[in-house]
Every structure is written in structure tokens, then in C-alpha cells.
CSV table of C-alpha atoms in Angstrom, one decimal:
chain,number,residue,atom,x,y,z
A,222,MET,CA,82.5,86.1,91.7
A,223,SER,CA,80.8,82.9,92.5
A,224,ASN,CA,79.0,81.8,95.7
A,225,GLU,CA,82.2,79.9,96.6
A,226,GLU,CA,84.2,83.2,96.4
A,227,LEU,CA,81.6,84.9,98.6
A,228,LYS,CA,82.1,82.1,101.1
A,229,ALA,CA,85.8,82.7,100.9
A,230,LEU,CA,85.4,86.4,101.5
A,231,ALA,CA,83.2,85.6,104.6
A,232,SER,CA,85.9,83.3,105.8
A,233,ASP,CA,88.7,85.9,105.3
A,234,TYR,CA,86.6,88.5,107.1
A,235,GLN,CA,86.1,86.2,110.1
A,236,ALA,CA,89.7,85.2,110.1
A,237,ALA,CA,90.8,88.9,110.2
A,238,THR,CA,88.7,89.3,113.3
A,239,GLU,CA,90.5,86.4,115.0
A,240,VAL,CA,93.9,87.8,113.9
A,241,PHE,CA,93.2,91.0,115.8
A,242,LEU,CA,91.8,89.3,118.9
A,243,ALA,CA,94.8,86.9,119.0
A,244,ALA,CA,97.2,90.0,118.8
A,245,TYR,CA,95.2,91.6,121.6
A,246,ALA,CA,95.5,88.5,123.7
A,247,LYS,CA,99.3,88.7,123.5
A,248,LEU,CA,99.3,92.3,124.6
A,249,ASP,CA,100.5,92.9,128.1
A,250,PRO,CA,97.9,95.2,129.9
A,251,ALA,CA,100.8,97.2,131.3
A,252,ASP,CA,101.6,98.2,127.7
A,253,LEU,CA,98.2,99.7,126.8
A,254,ASP,CA,99.5,103.2,127.2
A,255,LYS,CA,103.0,102.6,125.9
A,256,PRO,CA,103.8,105.0,123.1
A,257,LYS,CA,104.4,103.4,119.7
A,258,SER,CA,106.7,104.6,117.0
A,259,ASP,CA,103.8,105.1,114.6
A,260,GLY,CA,102.0,107.5,117.0
A,261,TRP,CA,99.1,105.6,118.5
A,262,ASN,CA,99.3,103.5,121.7
A,263,PRO,CA,97.4,100.2,122.0
A,264,ARG,CA,94.6,101.8,123.9
A,265,GLN,CA,94.0,104.3,121.1
A,266,VAL,CA,94.2,101.5,118.5
A,267,ILE,CA,91.5,99.5,120.3
A,268,HIS,CA,89.2,102.5,120.6
A,269,HIS,CA,89.8,103.4,117.0
A,270,LEU,CA,89.1,99.9,115.8
A,271,ALA,CA,85.8,99.8,117.6
A,272,ASP,CA,84.7,103.0,116.1
A,273,SER,CA,85.9,102.1,112.7
A,274,GLU,CA,84.2,98.7,112.7
A,275,SER,CA,80.9,100.2,113.9
A,276,GLN,CA,81.2,102.6,111.0
A,277,SER,CA,82.0,99.7,108.7
A,278,CYS,CA,78.9,97.8,109.7
A,279,ALA,CA,76.7,100.9,109.0
A,280,ARG,CA,78.5,101.3,105.7
A,281,LEU,CA,77.8,97.7,104.7
A,282,LYS,CA,74.1,98.1,105.5
A,283,ARG,CA,73.9,101.4,103.6
A,284,LEU,CA,75.5,100.0,100.5
A,285,ILE,CA,73.2,97.0,100.5
A,286,ALA,CA,69.9,98.8,101.4
A,287,GLU,CA,70.6,102.1,99.7
A,288,PRO,CA,72.7,101.7,96.6
A,289,GLY,CA,74.0,105.1,95.4
A,290,THR,CA,74.4,106.2,99.0
A,291,ILE,CA,77.0,108.6,100.4
A,292,ILE,CA,79.5,107.0,102.6
A,293,GLN,CA,80.8,109.6,105.1
A,294,GLY,CA,84.5,109.6,105.9
A,295,TYR,CA,85.9,110.9,109.2
A,296,ASP,CA,89.2,112.1,110.5
A,297,GLU,CA,90.4,109.2,112.6
A,298,ASN,CA,93.3,111.2,114.1
A,299,LYS,CA,90.9,113.9,115.4
A,300,TRP,CA,88.8,111.2,117.0
A,301,ALA,CA,91.9,109.6,118.6
A,302,GLN,CA,93.0,112.9,120.0
A,303,ASN,CA,89.6,114.2,121.1
A,304,PRO,CA,89.5,114.4,124.9
A,305,THR,CA,85.7,113.8,125.1
A,306,LEU,CA,86.0,110.6,123.1
A,307,GLY,CA,88.5,109.4,125.6
A,308,TYR,CA,90.8,107.3,123.4
A,309,LEU,CA,93.7,108.1,125.8
A,310,VAL,CA,92.0,107.3,129.0
A,311,LEU,CA,88.8,105.2,128.7
A,312,PRO,CA,88.9,101.5,129.6
A,313,ILE,CA,89.0,99.2,126.6
A,314,GLU,CA,86.3,96.7,127.5
A,315,ALA,CA,83.4,98.5,125.9
A,316,SER,CA,85.4,99.1,122.8
A,317,LEU,CA,86.5,95.4,122.5
A,318,ALA,CA,82.8,94.4,122.9
A,319,LEU,CA,81.8,96.9,120.2
A,320,PHE,CA,84.5,95.6,117.9
A,321,LYS,CA,83.3,92.0,118.4
A,322,ALA,CA,79.6,92.9,118.0
A,323,SER,CA,80.2,95.0,114.9
A,324,ARG,CA,82.2,92.3,113.2
A,325,GLN,CA,79.7,89.6,114.1
A,326,ALA,CA,76.8,91.7,112.9
A,327,SER,CA,78.6,92.4,109.6
A,328,LEU,CA,79.5,88.7,109.3
A,329,GLU,CA,75.8,87.7,109.6
A,330,ILE,CA,75.0,90.1,106.7
A,331,ILE,CA,78.0,88.9,104.7
A,332,LYS,CA,76.7,85.3,104.9
A,333,ARG,CA,73.4,86.4,103.4
A,334,LEU,CA,75.0,88.2,100.4
A,335,GLU,CA,74.2,87.1,96.9
A,336,PHE,CA,76.4,87.6,93.9
A,337,ALA,CA,74.3,90.5,92.6
A,338,ASP,CA,74.9,92.4,95.8
A,339,LEU,CA,78.5,92.9,95.0
A,340,SER,CA,77.6,95.4,92.3
A,341,LYS,CA,75.9,97.7,94.8
A,342,SER,CA,77.9,100.9,95.4
A,343,GLY,CA,77.9,104.4,96.7
A,344,THR,CA,80.3,107.3,96.9
A,345,HIS,CA,82.8,107.8,99.7
A,346,THR,CA,83.3,111.4,100.7
A,347,GLU,CA,87.1,111.0,100.7
A,348,SER,CA,87.9,108.2,98.2
A,349,GLY,CA,85.1,108.4,95.6
A,350,ALA,CA,83.5,105.3,94.1
A,351,TYR,CA,82.9,102.8,96.9
A,352,ASP,CA,81.5,99.3,96.3
A,353,LEU,CA,81.2,96.1,98.2
A,354,ARG,CA,84.5,94.8,96.8
A,355,LYS,CA,86.3,97.9,98.1
A,356,TRP,CA,84.5,97.4,101.4
A,357,PHE,CA,85.7,93.8,101.7
A,358,LYS,CA,89.3,94.7,100.8
A,359,THR,CA,89.3,97.5,103.4
A,360,TYR,CA,87.7,95.6,106.3
A,361,ILE,CA,89.5,92.3,105.7
A,362,ASN,CA,92.8,94.2,105.9
A,363,HIS,CA,92.0,96.7,108.6
A,364,PRO,CA,92.0,94.5,111.8
A,365,LYS,CA,95.1,92.7,110.5
A,366,ASP,CA,96.9,96.0,110.0
A,367,HIS,CA,96.0,97.0,113.6
A,368,ALA,CA,97.0,93.6,115.0
A,369,ASN,CA,100.5,94.3,113.6
A,370,GLN,CA,100.4,97.7,115.1
A,371,LEU,CA,99.5,96.3,118.5
A,372,LEU,CA,102.5,93.9,118.4
A,373,ALA,CA,105.0,96.3,116.9
A,374,ASN,CA,107.5,98.3,119.0
């Protein structure tokens, strides 16, 4: 992968952020708690995405600074259903801010990556070998998948 390809990954990552924010902008606030056929309502999706992206930022930092690290998985459905975490009731503003901040912080790091950094890897507790290429694939697709979820019936 060349430096041009790294720039393309950064661009794709940034574009995925915008895809989600554009989908959110189309969402009628009255529909935040509307049940969806796939199980999560938009409020839960937004809270999940904020938590996931803050985890992704930490994962990126660990992979770069601590090659060989363990990347801890988590049960996203348990988080979404946990009453203390409040996915069903909390306002979404803080989660939207966390999503944006996490994505921006990661993007700043991505822009500083060098080709050699892509070989850095660790082990994910649920999916095994986990390198920066897998990280990119996951977190370029993740907000786009959830954008589609927000807009689906």
C-alpha cells in the first residue's frame, strides 16, 4: 500500500463519517424511538455508534503504540439493553458529539500513518488476528451500515 492508498483510506474514513451524519440529518426526531425491524431504534443506534467509535479510537491507538496488544471485544446488545447505560432513554446530543470527536481524533491519527504502520497488529478477543487493515475495513463500513439502519423501516 502506498502513501496515495493511505490518503484514499483517510478519505474513505472521513466520507463514512459524513454518510452517517447525513442520514442522521434526514431522521425525523419524532422517529428516534420508533421500533425498527432489525431490533434497534435510532436512539439505540446513535448511542451504540458513539460507544463503538470511542472504542475504535482507543483500538487504533493501541494497535499503533502497542503492537501485539489485546483488543477487547464487547457485547453490543448487552450495552444497548443495559438500563444504566440508557440507550433507550438518554438524549442523543452527547453521543453525537462523542461520535464526531472520536471520528475526528482517529482521522488526525490516520493522516499521520506511514506505510509501515499498516503491519502493526494485535489479537481481538472475539475475532482473532486484528491489524490496521482490518480496523480500516471495519470502521469505514460501520457508520455506513448504521446510516442505512437509521433510514430503513
